[in-house]
Every structure is written in C-alpha cells, then in structure tokens.
JSON list of C-alpha atoms in Angstrom, two decimals:
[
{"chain": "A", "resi": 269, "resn": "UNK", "atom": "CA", "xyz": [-12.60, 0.93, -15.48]},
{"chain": "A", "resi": 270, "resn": "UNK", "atom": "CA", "xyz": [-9.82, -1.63, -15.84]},
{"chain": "A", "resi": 271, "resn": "UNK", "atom": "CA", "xyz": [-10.08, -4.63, -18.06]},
{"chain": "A", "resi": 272, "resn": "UNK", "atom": "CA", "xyz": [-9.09, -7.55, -15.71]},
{"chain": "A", "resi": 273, "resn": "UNK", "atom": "CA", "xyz": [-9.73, -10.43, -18.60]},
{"chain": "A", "resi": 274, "resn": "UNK", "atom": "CA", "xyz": [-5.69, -10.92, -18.29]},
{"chain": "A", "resi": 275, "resn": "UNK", "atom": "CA", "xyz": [-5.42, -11.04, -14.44]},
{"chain": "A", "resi": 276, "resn": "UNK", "atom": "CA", "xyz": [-8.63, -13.77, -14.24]},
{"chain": "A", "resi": 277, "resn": "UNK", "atom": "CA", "xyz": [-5.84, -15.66, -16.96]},
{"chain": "A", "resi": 278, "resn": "UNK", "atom": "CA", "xyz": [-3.14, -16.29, -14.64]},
{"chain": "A", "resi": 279, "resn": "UNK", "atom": "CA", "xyz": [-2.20, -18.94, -11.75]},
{"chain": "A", "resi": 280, "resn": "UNK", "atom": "CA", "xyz": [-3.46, -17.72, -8.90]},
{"chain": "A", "resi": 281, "resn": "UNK", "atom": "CA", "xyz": [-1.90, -18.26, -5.17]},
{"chain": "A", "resi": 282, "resn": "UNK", "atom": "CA", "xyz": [-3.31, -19.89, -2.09]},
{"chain": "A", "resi": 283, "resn": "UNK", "atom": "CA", "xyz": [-5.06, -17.93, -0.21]},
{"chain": "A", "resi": 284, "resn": "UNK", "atom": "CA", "xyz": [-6.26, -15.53, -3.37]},
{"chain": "A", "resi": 285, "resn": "UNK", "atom": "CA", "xyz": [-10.06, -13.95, -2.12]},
{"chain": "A", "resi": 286, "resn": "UNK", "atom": "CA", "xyz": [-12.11, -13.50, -4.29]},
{"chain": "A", "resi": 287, "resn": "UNK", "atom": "CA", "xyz": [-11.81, -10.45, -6.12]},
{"chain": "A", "resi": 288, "resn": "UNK", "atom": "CA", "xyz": [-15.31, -7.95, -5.14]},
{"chain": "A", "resi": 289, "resn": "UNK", "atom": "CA", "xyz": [-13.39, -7.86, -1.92]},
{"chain": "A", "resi": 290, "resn": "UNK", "atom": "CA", "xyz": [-10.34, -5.69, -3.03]},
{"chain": "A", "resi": 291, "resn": "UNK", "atom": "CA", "xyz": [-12.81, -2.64, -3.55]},
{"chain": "A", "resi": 292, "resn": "UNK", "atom": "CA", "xyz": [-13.98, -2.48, -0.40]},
{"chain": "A", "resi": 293, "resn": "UNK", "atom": "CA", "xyz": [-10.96, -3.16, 1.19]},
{"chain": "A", "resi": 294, "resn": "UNK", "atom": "CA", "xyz": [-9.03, -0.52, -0.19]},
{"chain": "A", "resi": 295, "resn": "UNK", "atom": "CA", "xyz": [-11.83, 1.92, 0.31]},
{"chain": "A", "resi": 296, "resn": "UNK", "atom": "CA", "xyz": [-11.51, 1.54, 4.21]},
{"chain": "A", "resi": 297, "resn": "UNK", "atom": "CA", "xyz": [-7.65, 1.46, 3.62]},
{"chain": "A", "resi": 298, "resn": "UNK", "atom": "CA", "xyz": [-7.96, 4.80, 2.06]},
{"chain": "A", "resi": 299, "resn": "UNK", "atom": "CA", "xyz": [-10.02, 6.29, 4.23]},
{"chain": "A", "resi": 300, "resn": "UNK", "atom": "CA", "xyz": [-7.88, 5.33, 7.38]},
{"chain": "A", "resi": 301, "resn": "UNK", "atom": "CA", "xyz": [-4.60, 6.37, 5.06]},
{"chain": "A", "resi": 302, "resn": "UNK", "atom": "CA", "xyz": [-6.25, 9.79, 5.23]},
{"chain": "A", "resi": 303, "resn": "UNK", "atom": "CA", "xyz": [-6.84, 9.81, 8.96]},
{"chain": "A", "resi": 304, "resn": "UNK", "atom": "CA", "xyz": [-3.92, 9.03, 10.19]},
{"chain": "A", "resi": 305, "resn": "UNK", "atom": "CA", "xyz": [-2.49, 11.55, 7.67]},
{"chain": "A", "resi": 306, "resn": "UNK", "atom": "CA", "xyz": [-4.62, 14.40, 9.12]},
{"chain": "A", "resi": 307, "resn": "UNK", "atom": "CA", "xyz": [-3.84, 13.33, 12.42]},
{"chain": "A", "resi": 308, "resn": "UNK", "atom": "CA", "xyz": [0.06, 13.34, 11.46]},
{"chain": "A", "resi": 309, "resn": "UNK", "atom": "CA", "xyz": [-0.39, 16.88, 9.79]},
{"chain": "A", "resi": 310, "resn": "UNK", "atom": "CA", "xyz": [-1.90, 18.21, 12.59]},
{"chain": "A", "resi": 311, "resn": "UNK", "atom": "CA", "xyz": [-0.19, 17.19, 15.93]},
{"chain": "A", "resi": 312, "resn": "UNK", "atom": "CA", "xyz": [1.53, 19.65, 17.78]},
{"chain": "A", "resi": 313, "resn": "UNK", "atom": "CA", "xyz": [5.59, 18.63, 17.61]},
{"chain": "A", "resi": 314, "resn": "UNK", "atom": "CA", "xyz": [8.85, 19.98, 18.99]},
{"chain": "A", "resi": 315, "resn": "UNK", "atom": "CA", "xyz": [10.67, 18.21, 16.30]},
{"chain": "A", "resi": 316, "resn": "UNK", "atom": "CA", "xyz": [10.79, 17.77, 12.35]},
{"chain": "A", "resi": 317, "resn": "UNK", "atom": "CA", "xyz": [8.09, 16.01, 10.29]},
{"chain": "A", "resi": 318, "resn": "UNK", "atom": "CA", "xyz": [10.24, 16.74, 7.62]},
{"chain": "A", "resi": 319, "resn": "UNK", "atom": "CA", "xyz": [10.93, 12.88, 7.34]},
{"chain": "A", "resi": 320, "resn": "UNK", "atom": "CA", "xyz": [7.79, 11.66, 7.92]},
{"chain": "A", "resi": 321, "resn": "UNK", "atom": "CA", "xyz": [6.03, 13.83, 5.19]},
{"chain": "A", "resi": 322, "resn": "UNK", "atom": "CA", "xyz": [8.47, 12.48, 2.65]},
{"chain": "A", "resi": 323, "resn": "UNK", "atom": "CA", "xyz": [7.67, 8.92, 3.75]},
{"chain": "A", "resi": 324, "resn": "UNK", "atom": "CA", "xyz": [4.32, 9.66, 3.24]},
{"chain": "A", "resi": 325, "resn": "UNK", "atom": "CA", "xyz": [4.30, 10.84, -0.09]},
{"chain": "A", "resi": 326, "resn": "UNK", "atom": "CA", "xyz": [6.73, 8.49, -1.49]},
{"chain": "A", "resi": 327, "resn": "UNK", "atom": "CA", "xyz": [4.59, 5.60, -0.77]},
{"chain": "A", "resi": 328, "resn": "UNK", "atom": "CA", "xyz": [1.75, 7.54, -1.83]},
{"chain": "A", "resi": 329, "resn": "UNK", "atom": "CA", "xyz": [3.15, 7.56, -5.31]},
{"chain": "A", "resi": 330, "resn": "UNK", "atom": "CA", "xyz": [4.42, 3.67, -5.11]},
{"chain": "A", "resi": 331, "resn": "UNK", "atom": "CA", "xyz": [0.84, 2.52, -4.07]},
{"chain": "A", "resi": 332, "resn": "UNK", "atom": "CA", "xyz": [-0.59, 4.58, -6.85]},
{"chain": "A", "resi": 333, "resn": "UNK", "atom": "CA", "xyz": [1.98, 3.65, -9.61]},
{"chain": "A", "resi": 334, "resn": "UNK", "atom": "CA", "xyz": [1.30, -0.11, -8.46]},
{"chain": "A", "resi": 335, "resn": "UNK", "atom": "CA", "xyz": [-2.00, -0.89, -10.05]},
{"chain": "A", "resi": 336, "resn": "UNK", "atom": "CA", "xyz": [-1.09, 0.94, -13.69]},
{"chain": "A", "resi": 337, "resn": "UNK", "atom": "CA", "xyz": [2.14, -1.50, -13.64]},
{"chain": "A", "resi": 338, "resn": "UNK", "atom": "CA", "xyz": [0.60, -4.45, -12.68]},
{"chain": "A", "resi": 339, "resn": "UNK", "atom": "CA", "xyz": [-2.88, -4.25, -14.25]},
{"chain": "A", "resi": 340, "resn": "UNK", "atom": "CA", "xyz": [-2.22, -1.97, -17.42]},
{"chain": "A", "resi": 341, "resn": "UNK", "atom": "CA", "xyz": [1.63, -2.90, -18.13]},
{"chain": "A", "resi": 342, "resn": "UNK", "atom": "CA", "xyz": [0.90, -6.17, -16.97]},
{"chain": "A", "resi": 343, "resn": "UNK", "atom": "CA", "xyz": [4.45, -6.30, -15.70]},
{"chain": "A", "resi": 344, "resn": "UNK", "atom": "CA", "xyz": [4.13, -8.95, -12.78]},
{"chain": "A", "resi": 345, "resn": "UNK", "atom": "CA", "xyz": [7.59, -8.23, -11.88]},
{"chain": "A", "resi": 346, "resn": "UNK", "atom": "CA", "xyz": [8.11, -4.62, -11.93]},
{"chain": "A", "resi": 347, "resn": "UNK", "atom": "CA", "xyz": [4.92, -4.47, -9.76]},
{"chain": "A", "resi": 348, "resn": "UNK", "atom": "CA", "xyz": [6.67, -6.53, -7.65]},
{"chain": "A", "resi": 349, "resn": "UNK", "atom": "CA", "xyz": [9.59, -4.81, -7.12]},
{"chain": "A", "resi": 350, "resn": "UNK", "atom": "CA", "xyz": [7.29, -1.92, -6.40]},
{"chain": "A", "resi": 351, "resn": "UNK", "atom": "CA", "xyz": [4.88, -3.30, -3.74]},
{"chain": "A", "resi": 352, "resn": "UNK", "atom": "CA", "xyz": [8.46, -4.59, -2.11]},
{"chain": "A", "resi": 353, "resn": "UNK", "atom": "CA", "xyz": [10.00, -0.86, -1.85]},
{"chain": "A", "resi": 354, "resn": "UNK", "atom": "CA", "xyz": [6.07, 0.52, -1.05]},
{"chain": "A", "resi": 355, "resn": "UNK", "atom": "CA", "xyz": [6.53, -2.07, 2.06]},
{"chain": "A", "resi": 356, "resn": "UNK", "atom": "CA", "xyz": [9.63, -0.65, 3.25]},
{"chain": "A", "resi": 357, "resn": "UNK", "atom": "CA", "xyz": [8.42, 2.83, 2.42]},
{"chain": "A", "resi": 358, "resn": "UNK", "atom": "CA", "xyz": [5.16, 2.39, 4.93]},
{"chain": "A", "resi": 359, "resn": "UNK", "atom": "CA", "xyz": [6.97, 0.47, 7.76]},
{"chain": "A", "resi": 360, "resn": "UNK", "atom": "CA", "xyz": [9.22, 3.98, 7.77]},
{"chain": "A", "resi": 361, "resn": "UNK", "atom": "CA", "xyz": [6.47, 5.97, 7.13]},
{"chain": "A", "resi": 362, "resn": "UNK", "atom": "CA", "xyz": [4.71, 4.26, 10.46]},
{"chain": "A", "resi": 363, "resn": "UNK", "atom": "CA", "xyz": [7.73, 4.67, 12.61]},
{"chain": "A", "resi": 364, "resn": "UNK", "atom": "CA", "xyz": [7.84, 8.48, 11.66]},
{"chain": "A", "resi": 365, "resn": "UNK", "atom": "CA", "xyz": [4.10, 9.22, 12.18]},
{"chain": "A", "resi": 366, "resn": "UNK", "atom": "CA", "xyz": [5.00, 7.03, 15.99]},
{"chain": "A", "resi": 367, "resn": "UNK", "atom": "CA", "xyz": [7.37, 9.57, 17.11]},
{"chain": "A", "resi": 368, "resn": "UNK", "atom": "CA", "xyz": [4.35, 12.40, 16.30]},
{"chain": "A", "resi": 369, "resn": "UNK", "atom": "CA", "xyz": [1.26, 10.50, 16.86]},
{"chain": "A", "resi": 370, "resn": "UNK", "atom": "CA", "xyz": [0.92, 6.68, 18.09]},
{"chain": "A", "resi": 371, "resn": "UNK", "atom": "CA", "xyz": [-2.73, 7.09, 16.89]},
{"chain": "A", "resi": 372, "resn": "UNK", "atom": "CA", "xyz": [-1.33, 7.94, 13.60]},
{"chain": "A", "resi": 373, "resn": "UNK", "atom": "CA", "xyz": [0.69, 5.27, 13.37]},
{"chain": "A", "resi": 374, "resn": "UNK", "atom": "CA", "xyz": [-1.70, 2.71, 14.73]},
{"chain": "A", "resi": 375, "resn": "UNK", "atom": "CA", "xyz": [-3.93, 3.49, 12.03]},
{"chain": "A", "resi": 376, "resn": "UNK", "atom": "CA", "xyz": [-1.43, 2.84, 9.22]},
{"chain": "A", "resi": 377, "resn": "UNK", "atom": "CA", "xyz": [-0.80, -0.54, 10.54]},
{"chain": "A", "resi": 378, "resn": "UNK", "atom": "CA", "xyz": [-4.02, -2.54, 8.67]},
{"chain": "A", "resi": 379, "resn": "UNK", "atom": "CA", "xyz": [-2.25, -0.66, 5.53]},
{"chain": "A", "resi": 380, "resn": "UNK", "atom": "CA", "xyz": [0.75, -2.29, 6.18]},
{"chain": "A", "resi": 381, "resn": "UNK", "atom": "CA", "xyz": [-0.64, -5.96, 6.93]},
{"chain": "A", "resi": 382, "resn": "UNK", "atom": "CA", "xyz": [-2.96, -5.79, 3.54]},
{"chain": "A", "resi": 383, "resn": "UNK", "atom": "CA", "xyz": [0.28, -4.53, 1.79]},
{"chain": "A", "resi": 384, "resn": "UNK", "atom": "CA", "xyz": [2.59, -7.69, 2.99]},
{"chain": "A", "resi": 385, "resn": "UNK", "atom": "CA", "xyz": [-0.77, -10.44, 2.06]},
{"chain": "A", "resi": 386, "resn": "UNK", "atom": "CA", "xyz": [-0.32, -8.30, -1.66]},
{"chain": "A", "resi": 387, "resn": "UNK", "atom": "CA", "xyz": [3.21, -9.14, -1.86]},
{"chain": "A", "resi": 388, "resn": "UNK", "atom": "CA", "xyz": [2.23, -12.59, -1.10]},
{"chain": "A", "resi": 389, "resn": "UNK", "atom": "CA", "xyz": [-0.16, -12.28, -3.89]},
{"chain": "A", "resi": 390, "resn": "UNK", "atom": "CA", "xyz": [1.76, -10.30, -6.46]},
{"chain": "A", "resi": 391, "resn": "UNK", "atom": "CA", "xyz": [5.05, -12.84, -6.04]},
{"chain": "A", "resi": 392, "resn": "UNK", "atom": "CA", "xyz": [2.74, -15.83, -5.80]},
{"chain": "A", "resi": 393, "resn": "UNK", "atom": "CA", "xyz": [1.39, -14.42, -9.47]},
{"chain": "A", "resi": 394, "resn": "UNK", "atom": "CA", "xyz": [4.62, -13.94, -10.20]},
{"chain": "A", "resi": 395, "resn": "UNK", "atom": "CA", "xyz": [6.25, -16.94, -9.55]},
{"chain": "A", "resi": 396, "resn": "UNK", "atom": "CA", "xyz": [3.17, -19.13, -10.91]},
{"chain": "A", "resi": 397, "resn": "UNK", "atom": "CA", "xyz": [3.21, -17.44, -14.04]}
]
C-alpha cells in the first residue's frame, strides 16, 4: 500500500475529486483496457498489428511507471512528462486498434479522457507546488 501523507501535503487543482474515487475508476479503466485488448488481439485482419501491439505495450509500461514516479519518487515533474508521452502513446494506440476493431478503439476512449483530466491534475500539482 502506498503512503499518500506527501500527496494530501500539496496544492491541489480545481476540479481535484476526492481521492476513494481513483480506485474505482481505474478498476473499470483496467478492465475495459483489457477488453478492448482482447478484442484487438483477436480480430481477424488482412494487415499488420505490428504497430498497434507496440502502441499498446508502450503505454502499458508509461501508465505503470507513472504512479512509482509520482507517488514513490515524488517527482511531480518527471511524472509529468510521463503522463504527457502516455497521452500521445494511447491516442496512437486508439487509432491503430480503429483500423482493426472500432469496438476496440471505442473502448479505449474513457482511458484516454481520464488520462487528459490526470494531466490536468498532475501539471496543476505541478505548477502549484
């Protein structure tokens, strides 16, 4: 479990919820993450997922090295710099799973729209602190 005595410290944004709602949130994030994935992985395609896969996986290991940076680290602005390049990485990752699956794609879009409200967040910590 992660000691959040230093993020409960800091200036926080407009617009910050309150923070039992980040659990559940990412839970059904995950879980339609993991859909859309199957969904991608198993579609029938002429062409190469090649691109999508690495998409996938490279944001995979952004949104996973985010928390550690920001929460452990406590390094506002490295996490910041990665939720910026994990934005970029997920709108690409949502046009490649569109040319394969539109349902696939769809589903990653809540992912996406959660992601940009955290780099409100994260630069609005960053920025106030």
């Amino acid at each position: 479990m992660m000691n959040l005595t230093w993020y409960h410290t800091l200036n926080q944004p407009p617009l910050t919820p309150p923070a039992w709602i980040f659990q559940p949130a990412w839970a059904i994030l995950y879980a339609t993450i993991f859909v859309s994935f199957i969904i991608f992985a198993f579609k029938k395609y002429n062409g190469s997922k090649l691109w999508g896969y690495i998409m996938f996986f490279s944001q995979l290991i952004l949104n996973f090295s985010w928390s550690p940076v920001f929460f452990y680290f406590q390094n506002v602005g490295l996490a910041l710099v990665i939720i910026i390049l994990l934005d970029i990485l997920v709108l690409y990752t949502i046009i490649e799973f569109f040319k394969v699956s539109k349902t696939s794609a769809y589903l990653l879009l809540p992912y996406f729209i959660w992601l940009i409200f955290a780099t409100y967040l994260n630069a609005g910590i960053h920025v106030l602190n």
